[in-house]
Amino acid sequence: MRLPRTRPRSLAGQLFAMQVVLIAAVVAGCAVFAYVSGSAQAEQTATRQVRAAAVAVADSPSVREAIRTPDPSAALQPYAEQVRRDTGIAFVTIMDTERRRWTHPDASLIGETFLGHTEEALRGETFTETYTGTLGPSIRVVTPVRDGERIIGLVSAGITVDRVSSQVREQLGALALAAGGALALGGIGTYVINARLRRHTHGMNAAELSRLHDYHQATLHAVREGLLMLDGQRRIALINDAGRELLGIAPETEALGRTVDELALPAPLTGALLASEARVDELHLTTDRVVVVNTRPVVGGERRGTVVTLRDHTELQALTGELDSERGFTQALRSQAHEAANRLHTVVSLIELGRVEEAVEFATAELELAQVLTDRVVGAVEEPVLAALLLGKAAQANERGVELELAEDSLIDDGALPDSLAQRDLVTILGNLIDNAVDAASEGDGHGSAGAVPAQRTASQGAGRARVTVTALADDRELLLRVSDTGPGIGPEEADEVFRRGWSTHGAGRGLGLALVRQAAHRNGGSVELDRAPEGGARFTVRLPLGDRTATEVTA
């Protein structure tokens, strides 16, 4: 039968056990140190006490006078006992130079020989020793009694070792009580701290925390979405590789600890990251990308930070633009088919009425006019993607009553554009510029799509007509794409805002096209300029380098 595997103790439990052992060891060490130092201190105190008593007795004039009398013991014994009781020492013994006692706590021992050493005292020195006498082991001091230069007696004062030990034991009890209190307080404090640690680590042990950290790091690097975590002061606490890429933060740049304001992000995106409320699927632009931002505050009694996720929407936005263009082309083809049916009916009706020549003239005139722009585009623009885009946009413009022209100086030879220049970016740039120009021109002309008339007109027919002029020119150095319109134009006060996401003259939900144009130009190291067209409307000029691409500043 297999026994269940015991789960290792949690990190908090391991730390608690280690801290309890450490506190116990520290307290025990302190107690031993205090005991040893207390014992030494007690011995030193006792030595100073008996030395002071012995020296005081030896220097007393009454002692010298009593020694000169025939019976020194009669005067010295009461005096020595009084000193002993007052000082709390064990004995005060006064003797002659032959070590015969004149005083002793036990009066029966007076007259007997003093037990101990006296040689140093007889030489005039005061010394200390530990010696076993009649009262047991004692710490004693022996000092001479002088009468001028002559030594006439000796004084020994002492305290028993048992009394010193009893004093140390009394101190040890207080020390043990203090050590026990310190150990209890330390254990309680350690328990409280480790209980808090256990809550924060969710009861995991060191191996589990290490494994969780490894998974955490692997997940951060593996997740394709950008992840950004801000603390309560709006400083970056965590950011993964995808987040750095989407926000345009270089890998060598230290981002942790910096505030969002220091990242030099567009103002709308910075505002979304700093917002106190949650943001859901908001579309924002960085220098090179379109990102979808979701934020959620981390709240636990107080604001602790914000979790931000970032999704790259650049490719999807480009595909959405292409899909919109395809829908436009489809609608244009439907309209063209409807117009072709109407023209065919007209031709058939003219033939039935016997007006054959007028029918032929009408049919050939429409065909020639329809073929003029096609021949012009195909002859000047040999890049198939741009040529198809121009023809498709011409059909869309036609449905809105806007004439799309290709400038006479347009020329792009086959193979003039390098493979490094993404065709999708060309479609984004030129397609959005033409769409905005058609919108402006149709409004300036007062026609909507309802008032559409054929775009292929003669110069006399097109006088005063809404018009969009496209220039596409490539040489060895750069590709120039210029789109101008006959619309109302853009005022100087709005020139700095046209490339900002959300700017539009058509209300909410619009205003992303020009921002995408600037973004695509920047990705390819190009620039976008805005000025006034000769026709009075707006004119946008995009320059994309075809050699070594070096990013230049986008100006407006």
XYZ file of C-alpha atoms in Angstrom:
556
model
C 0.000 0.000 0.000
C 1.440 3.317 -1.062
C 1.479 5.938 1.651
C 0.306 9.432 0.675
C 3.181 11.762 -0.062
C 3.600 14.380 2.643
C 3.420 17.915 1.310
C 6.514 19.956 2.236
C 6.054 22.572 4.903
C 5.033 25.962 3.530
C 7.571 28.768 3.221
C 5.879 30.641 6.063
C 6.040 27.520 8.266
C 9.722 26.981 7.486
C 10.500 30.598 8.263
C 8.484 30.396 11.488
C 10.399 27.325 12.679
C 13.722 28.872 11.723
C 12.889 32.161 13.434
C 11.720 30.431 16.628
C 14.972 28.453 16.786
C 16.966 31.597 16.045
C 15.154 33.621 18.722
C 15.583 30.796 21.255
C 19.296 30.582 20.449
C 19.717 34.348 20.739
C 17.835 34.495 24.039
C 19.774 31.517 25.424
C 23.063 33.058 24.319
C 22.137 36.365 25.894
C 21.136 34.569 29.099
C 24.436 32.661 29.296
C 26.365 35.829 28.540
C 24.404 37.735 31.184
C 25.027 34.944 33.710
C 28.754 34.833 33.066
C 29.111 38.594 33.062
C 26.858 38.822 36.141
C 28.984 36.292 38.007
C 32.138 38.184 37.137
C 30.516 41.458 38.071
C 29.269 40.061 41.381
C 32.770 38.822 42.191
C 34.265 42.191 41.278
C 31.662 44.002 43.369
C 32.355 41.734 46.335
C 36.098 42.290 45.924
C 35.670 46.061 45.865
C 33.396 45.887 48.897
C 35.754 43.870 51.089
C 38.787 45.826 49.896
C 37.113 49.102 50.845
C 36.199 47.672 54.256
C 39.689 46.319 54.906
C 41.458 49.526 53.863
C 39.022 51.658 55.907
C 39.645 49.564 59.035
C 43.426 49.592 58.506
C 43.460 53.390 58.153
C 41.302 53.982 61.225
C 43.275 55.814 64.054
C 41.283 53.946 66.698
C 42.616 50.654 65.330
C 46.186 51.849 65.650
C 45.568 53.054 69.175
C 43.936 49.759 70.148
C 46.900 47.787 68.790
C 49.214 49.716 71.119
C 47.197 48.672 74.172
C 48.058 45.543 76.225
C 44.746 43.866 75.193
C 43.949 44.884 71.601
C 41.098 42.381 71.322
C 39.019 44.140 73.934
C 38.666 47.274 71.762
C 39.046 45.776 68.296
C 36.521 42.875 68.489
C 33.416 45.082 69.022
C 34.647 47.497 66.348
C 35.324 44.735 63.786
C 31.897 43.152 64.355
C 30.195 46.528 63.974
C 31.979 47.076 60.631
C 31.076 43.530 59.494
C 27.407 44.021 60.238
C 27.303 47.475 58.654
C 29.017 46.405 55.434
C 27.343 42.985 55.138
C 30.615 41.124 54.607
C 31.450 37.711 56.129
C 34.325 38.627 58.419
C 36.748 41.359 59.474
C 39.879 39.903 61.062
C 42.554 42.106 62.681
C 45.822 40.315 63.554
C 49.355 41.006 64.540
C 52.294 40.544 62.220
C 52.637 36.976 63.456
C 49.143 36.176 62.111
C 47.604 35.815 65.596
C 43.969 36.928 65.520
C 42.722 39.813 67.636
C 39.206 39.648 66.127
C 36.986 36.995 64.515
C 33.211 36.461 64.012
C 33.636 33.333 66.159
C 35.077 34.679 69.404
C 36.429 31.240 70.314
C 38.927 31.497 67.471
C 40.459 34.748 68.709
C 44.133 34.217 69.504
C 44.555 31.464 66.961
C 46.586 31.683 63.764
C 44.995 33.320 60.718
C 44.439 30.898 57.816
C 45.697 32.486 54.666
C 48.643 34.274 53.109
C 50.145 37.443 54.558
C 53.543 37.741 52.883
C 52.556 40.494 50.445
C 50.764 42.472 53.162
C 53.876 42.274 55.380
C 55.750 43.852 52.468
C 53.287 46.764 52.567
C 50.978 45.675 49.729
C 47.238 45.177 49.675
C 46.246 41.990 47.834
C 43.209 39.836 47.094
C 42.889 36.059 47.134
C 40.313 33.299 47.313
C 41.075 30.989 50.213
C 39.295 28.361 52.266
C 39.346 29.387 55.911
C 37.286 28.643 58.969
C 34.131 29.987 57.286
C 34.697 28.080 54.070
C 35.910 29.362 50.669
C 35.978 33.146 50.667
C 37.173 36.110 48.678
C 39.414 38.043 51.001
C 41.584 41.159 51.009
C 44.624 41.505 53.285
C 46.139 44.960 53.938
C 48.753 46.249 56.414
C 48.105 48.560 59.370
C 50.828 51.210 59.453
C 52.116 53.350 62.261
C 54.220 55.735 60.306
C 56.580 53.610 58.248
C 56.269 50.603 60.547
C 53.724 47.809 59.983
C 52.129 47.038 63.340
C 49.321 44.742 62.229
C 47.227 43.262 59.422
C 43.542 43.526 58.509
C 41.718 40.880 56.452
C 38.150 41.395 55.275
C 36.259 38.806 53.228
C 32.990 37.506 51.880
C 32.195 33.862 51.385
C 31.864 32.393 47.890
C 28.461 30.960 48.868
C 27.115 34.448 49.546
C 28.392 35.694 46.167
C 26.813 32.675 44.472
C 23.497 33.326 46.200
C 23.524 36.883 44.871
C 24.197 35.565 41.369
C 21.338 33.064 41.727
C 18.983 35.869 42.648
C 20.054 37.799 39.536
C 19.723 34.629 37.482
C 16.070 34.251 38.464
C 15.299 37.751 37.248
C 17.336 37.047 34.122
C 15.444 33.826 33.428
C 12.157 35.682 33.816
C 13.279 38.386 31.372
C 14.575 35.762 28.905
C 11.297 33.858 29.056
C 9.358 37.065 28.413
C 11.621 37.950 25.480
C 11.224 34.445 24.033
C 7.427 34.618 24.386
C 7.200 38.065 22.801
C 9.540 37.022 20.006
C 7.509 33.870 19.363
C 4.224 35.801 19.257
C 5.657 38.463 16.949
C 7.146 35.812 14.690
C 3.824 33.962 14.559
C 1.916 37.127 13.599
C 4.429 38.030 10.877
C 4.473 34.504 9.474
C 0.673 34.296 9.509
C 0.647 37.397 7.332
C 3.358 35.888 5.128
C 1.338 32.658 4.844
C -1.679 34.627 3.605
C 0.397 36.454 1.006
C 2.151 33.288 -0.213
C -1.099 31.263 -0.104
C 0.557 28.581 1.985
C 3.046 27.624 -0.751
C 6.510 26.342 0.018
C 9.786 27.578 -1.478
C 9.797 25.025 -4.315
C 6.234 25.904 -5.294
C 7.005 29.632 -5.251
C 10.099 29.059 -7.382
C 8.122 26.956 -9.845
C 5.346 29.565 -9.924
C 7.920 32.275 -10.667
C 9.367 30.206 -13.523
C 5.883 29.662 -14.978
C 5.147 33.359 -14.525
C 8.251 34.388 -16.454
C 7.652 31.818 -19.204
C 4.030 32.939 -19.565
C 4.988 36.603 -19.813
C 7.387 35.895 -22.654
C 5.053 33.462 -24.415
C 1.852 35.531 -24.389
C 1.325 37.343 -27.675
C -0.817 40.033 -26.117
C 0.821 42.948 -24.387
C 0.576 42.933 -20.590
C 1.264 45.991 -18.462
C 0.825 46.341 -14.708
C 0.862 49.717 -12.961
C 1.175 50.245 -9.214
C -0.829 52.721 -7.138
C 1.486 55.591 -8.186
C 0.966 54.795 -11.898
C 4.489 53.402 -12.166
C 5.258 50.355 -14.303
C 5.496 47.314 -12.066
C 5.558 44.719 -14.858
C 5.647 44.668 -18.650
C 6.177 41.752 -21.017
C 7.939 41.595 -24.390
C 4.744 42.030 -26.396
C 3.809 45.080 -24.321
C 7.187 46.681 -25.028
C 6.769 46.014 -28.739
C 3.228 47.380 -28.942
C 4.088 50.533 -26.986
C 7.319 51.094 -28.915
C 9.616 50.731 -25.863
C 13.110 49.633 -26.905
C 14.360 46.398 -25.259
C 17.384 48.196 -23.801
C 15.193 50.860 -22.178
C 14.579 50.344 -18.465
C 10.808 50.624 -18.104
C 10.184 49.260 -14.608
C 9.641 51.994 -12.063
C 8.914 54.672 -14.663
C 5.580 56.456 -14.781
C 3.294 56.251 -17.815
C 3.874 59.953 -18.496
C 7.577 59.236 -19.097
C 6.894 56.817 -21.977
C 6.090 59.627 -24.460
C 2.945 57.858 -25.675
C 0.148 59.657 -27.552
C -2.027 61.705 -25.210
C -5.241 59.642 -25.714
C -3.389 56.403 -24.971
C -1.704 57.910 -21.899
C -5.110 59.083 -20.668
C -6.558 55.596 -21.097
C -3.704 54.011 -19.111
C -4.036 56.546 -16.292
C -7.840 56.417 -16.112
C -9.286 55.378 -12.771
C -12.211 53.567 -14.393
C -12.030 50.405 -16.482
C -11.627 50.726 -20.255
C -12.949 48.009 -22.584
C -11.722 47.413 -26.166
C -10.666 50.989 -26.818
C -8.835 51.604 -30.087
C -5.658 53.698 -29.807
C -2.722 54.561 -32.013
C 0.972 54.472 -31.235
C 3.673 55.619 -33.613
C 3.601 52.397 -35.644
C 0.625 50.394 -34.495
C -3.090 50.299 -33.852
C -3.727 48.717 -30.447
C -6.847 47.680 -28.571
C -6.584 48.668 -24.898
C -8.357 47.063 -21.946
C -7.724 48.281 -18.391
C -9.022 47.121 -15.038
C -8.151 48.732 -11.677
C -6.878 46.454 -8.905
C -8.828 47.505 -5.815
C -8.569 46.099 -2.306
C -9.758 48.718 0.154
C -7.576 51.196 -1.715
C -6.333 51.569 -5.254
C -3.424 49.194 -5.663
C -2.775 49.615 -9.369
C -4.072 48.813 -12.837
C -3.820 45.766 -15.116
C -3.610 46.664 -18.813
C -3.843 44.303 -21.788
C -2.868 45.378 -25.302
C -3.837 43.652 -28.557
C -2.257 44.428 -31.905
C -5.014 45.640 -34.213
C -2.759 46.893 -36.994
C -3.152 43.957 -39.370
C -6.856 43.631 -38.642
C -7.383 47.331 -39.270
C -5.545 47.063 -42.600
C -7.644 44.053 -43.555
C -10.783 45.934 -42.516
C -9.750 48.795 -44.778
C -9.181 46.401 -47.658
C -12.560 44.778 -46.996
C -14.225 48.191 -47.049
C -12.516 48.897 -50.364
C -13.711 45.570 -51.741
C -17.246 46.358 -50.655
C -16.938 49.710 -52.338
C -15.688 48.058 -55.506
C -18.589 45.616 -55.393
C -21.098 48.410 -55.011
C -19.412 50.317 -57.823
C -19.565 47.265 -60.077
C -23.253 46.854 -59.280
C -23.852 50.486 -60.134
C -21.787 50.159 -63.307
C -23.767 47.067 -64.280
C -26.982 48.987 -63.688
C -25.654 51.925 -65.749
C -24.503 49.541 -68.481
C -27.989 48.009 -68.611
C -29.533 51.465 -68.888
C -27.118 52.397 -71.691
C -27.820 49.109 -73.464
C -31.549 49.746 -73.266
C -30.971 53.228 -74.657
C -28.954 51.855 -77.574
C -31.604 49.202 -78.275
C -34.388 51.796 -78.121
C -32.525 54.111 -80.539
C -32.070 51.202 -82.962
C -35.752 50.298 -82.711
C -36.602 53.898 -83.490
C -34.458 53.661 -86.589
C -31.804 56.041 -85.297
C -28.876 53.713 -85.848
C -26.224 56.400 -86.264
C -27.232 58.075 -82.991
C -27.174 54.690 -81.250
C -23.629 53.985 -82.521
C -22.451 57.482 -81.548
C -23.939 57.159 -78.048
C -22.433 53.733 -77.451
C -18.947 54.577 -78.735
C -18.857 57.898 -76.873
C -19.547 56.175 -73.550
C -16.961 53.469 -74.301
C -14.318 56.013 -75.258
C -14.926 58.082 -72.150
C -14.779 54.990 -69.939
C -11.559 53.865 -71.592
C -9.711 57.178 -71.280
C -8.956 56.891 -67.558
C -8.168 53.184 -67.823
C -5.654 53.793 -70.606
C -4.159 56.713 -68.706
C -3.726 54.711 -65.496
C -2.384 51.575 -67.169
C 0.030 53.591 -69.297
C 1.457 55.667 -66.425
C 1.291 53.299 -63.453
C 2.795 49.899 -64.182
C 2.614 48.838 -60.548
C -0.433 46.508 -60.683
C -1.606 47.080 -57.085
C -1.636 50.861 -57.424
C -3.220 50.694 -60.906
C -6.022 48.445 -59.667
C -6.542 50.676 -56.635
C -6.813 53.808 -58.802
C -9.311 52.211 -61.169
C -11.416 50.917 -58.310
C -11.393 54.250 -56.521
C -12.303 55.992 -59.809
C -15.419 53.813 -60.010
C -16.296 54.634 -56.398
C -15.732 58.344 -56.949
C -17.893 58.182 -60.053
C -20.800 56.883 -57.981
C -20.490 59.913 -55.710
C -20.333 62.416 -58.533
C -16.604 63.076 -58.161
C -14.146 62.990 -61.036
C -10.880 61.177 -60.279
C -7.950 62.404 -62.397
C -4.410 61.113 -62.736
C -1.916 63.957 -63.077
C -0.014 64.229 -66.359
C 3.394 63.887 -64.706
C 2.488 60.589 -62.989
C 4.842 57.736 -63.842
C 5.748 54.527 -62.030
C 7.718 52.024 -64.104
C 7.392 48.312 -63.571
C 9.878 47.193 -60.889
C 10.502 50.721 -59.661
C 9.188 49.879 -56.188
C 11.369 47.604 -54.020
C 10.026 44.478 -52.333
C 10.743 46.054 -48.930
C 7.935 48.545 -49.557
C 4.833 46.673 -48.409
C 1.967 46.753 -50.914
C -0.500 46.812 -48.035
C 1.040 50.072 -46.808
C 0.705 51.557 -50.306
C -2.968 50.612 -50.350
C -3.436 52.069 -46.866
C -1.764 55.365 -47.777
C -3.243 56.013 -51.210
C -6.646 54.449 -50.512
C -7.276 56.499 -47.359
C -6.059 59.723 -48.957
C -8.369 59.230 -51.950
C -11.323 58.324 -49.718
C -10.870 61.484 -47.653
C -10.414 63.587 -50.786
C -13.585 62.157 -52.374
C -15.505 62.879 -49.148
C -14.254 66.474 -49.116
C -14.818 67.047 -52.837
C -18.354 65.628 -52.813
C -19.295 67.876 -49.909
C -17.706 70.922 -51.473
C -19.598 70.309 -54.732
C -22.924 69.970 -52.960
C -23.561 66.551 -54.568
C -24.053 63.392 -52.659
C -24.109 59.951 -53.993
C -27.710 60.516 -54.943
C -26.799 63.154 -57.483
C -24.109 61.108 -59.187
C -23.303 61.672 -62.803
C -20.659 59.938 -64.891
C -17.137 60.976 -63.901
C -15.649 60.669 -67.377
C -16.535 64.046 -68.850
C -14.894 66.415 -71.246
C -13.093 69.446 -69.918
C -16.013 71.694 -70.818
C -18.452 69.344 -69.135
C -16.319 69.116 -66.045
C -16.020 72.829 -65.391
C -16.822 73.475 -61.740
C -17.139 69.742 -61.158
C -15.998 68.042 -57.909
C -12.605 66.602 -58.653
C -9.787 64.651 -57.024
C -6.339 64.721 -58.616
C -3.831 61.974 -57.904
C -0.097 62.152 -58.624
C 1.981 58.967 -58.443
C 5.645 59.414 -59.339
C 8.651 57.214 -58.623
C 12.327 57.908 -59.330
C 15.565 56.428 -58.046
C 15.292 58.078 -54.665
C 11.665 58.201 -53.584
C 8.038 57.477 -54.300
C 5.783 60.521 -54.312
C 2.046 60.123 -53.788
C 0.018 63.347 -53.864
C -3.759 63.672 -53.573
C -5.596 66.999 -53.866
C -9.286 67.832 -53.992
C -11.667 70.678 -54.756
C -13.281 70.533 -51.334
C -13.395 73.267 -48.679
C -9.864 72.545 -47.511
C -8.470 72.342 -43.970
C -7.903 75.472 -41.911
C -4.495 76.250 -40.353
C -5.947 75.810 -36.880
C -6.792 72.167 -37.721
C -3.583 71.303 -39.571
C -1.928 69.919 -36.413
C -4.913 67.743 -35.543
C -5.766 66.007 -38.828
C -3.457 63.057 -38.174
C -4.742 62.490 -34.669
C -6.928 59.450 -34.196
C -10.578 60.519 -33.940
C -10.262 63.756 -35.928
C -12.948 63.947 -38.585
C -15.457 66.326 -40.069
C -17.983 63.470 -40.260
C -18.753 62.955 -36.592
C -18.045 60.159 -34.139
C -16.696 56.820 -35.252
C -14.583 58.279 -38.076
C -11.158 59.859 -38.282
C -8.853 56.796 -38.352
C -7.784 56.934 -42.033
C -5.333 59.853 -41.874
C -3.844 58.489 -38.651
C -3.217 55.179 -40.447
C -1.653 57.085 -43.349
C 0.855 58.737 -41.054
C 1.524 55.438 -39.324
C 2.190 53.585 -42.599
C 4.439 56.397 -43.836
C 6.405 56.343 -40.605
C 6.876 52.566 -40.797
C 8.477 52.995 -44.204
C 10.686 55.914 -43.183
C 8.604 58.475 -45.068
C 6.831 61.740 -44.362
C 3.376 63.255 -44.832
C 2.810 66.925 -45.624
C -0.403 68.939 -45.767
C -0.903 72.182 -47.655
C -3.528 73.914 -49.803
C -4.263 72.626 -53.317
C -4.391 75.019 -56.312
C -8.092 74.152 -56.634
C -8.637 75.463 -53.086
C -9.027 72.167 -51.252
C -6.546 70.134 -49.221
C -3.438 68.553 -50.691
C -1.615 65.680 -49.000
C 1.877 64.708 -50.148
C 3.518 61.463 -49.064
C 7.204 60.833 -49.743
C 8.592 57.338 -49.247
C 12.345 56.729 -49.697
C 13.229 53.936 -52.107
C 16.903 53.688 -51.159
C 18.241 53.293 -47.610
C 15.176 54.050 -45.535
C 15.812 56.384 -42.641
C 12.879 57.403 -40.533
C 12.063 61.055 -40.849
C 9.735 63.154 -38.836
C 6.100 63.318 -39.949
C 5.099 66.917 -40.437
C 1.784 68.611 -41.001
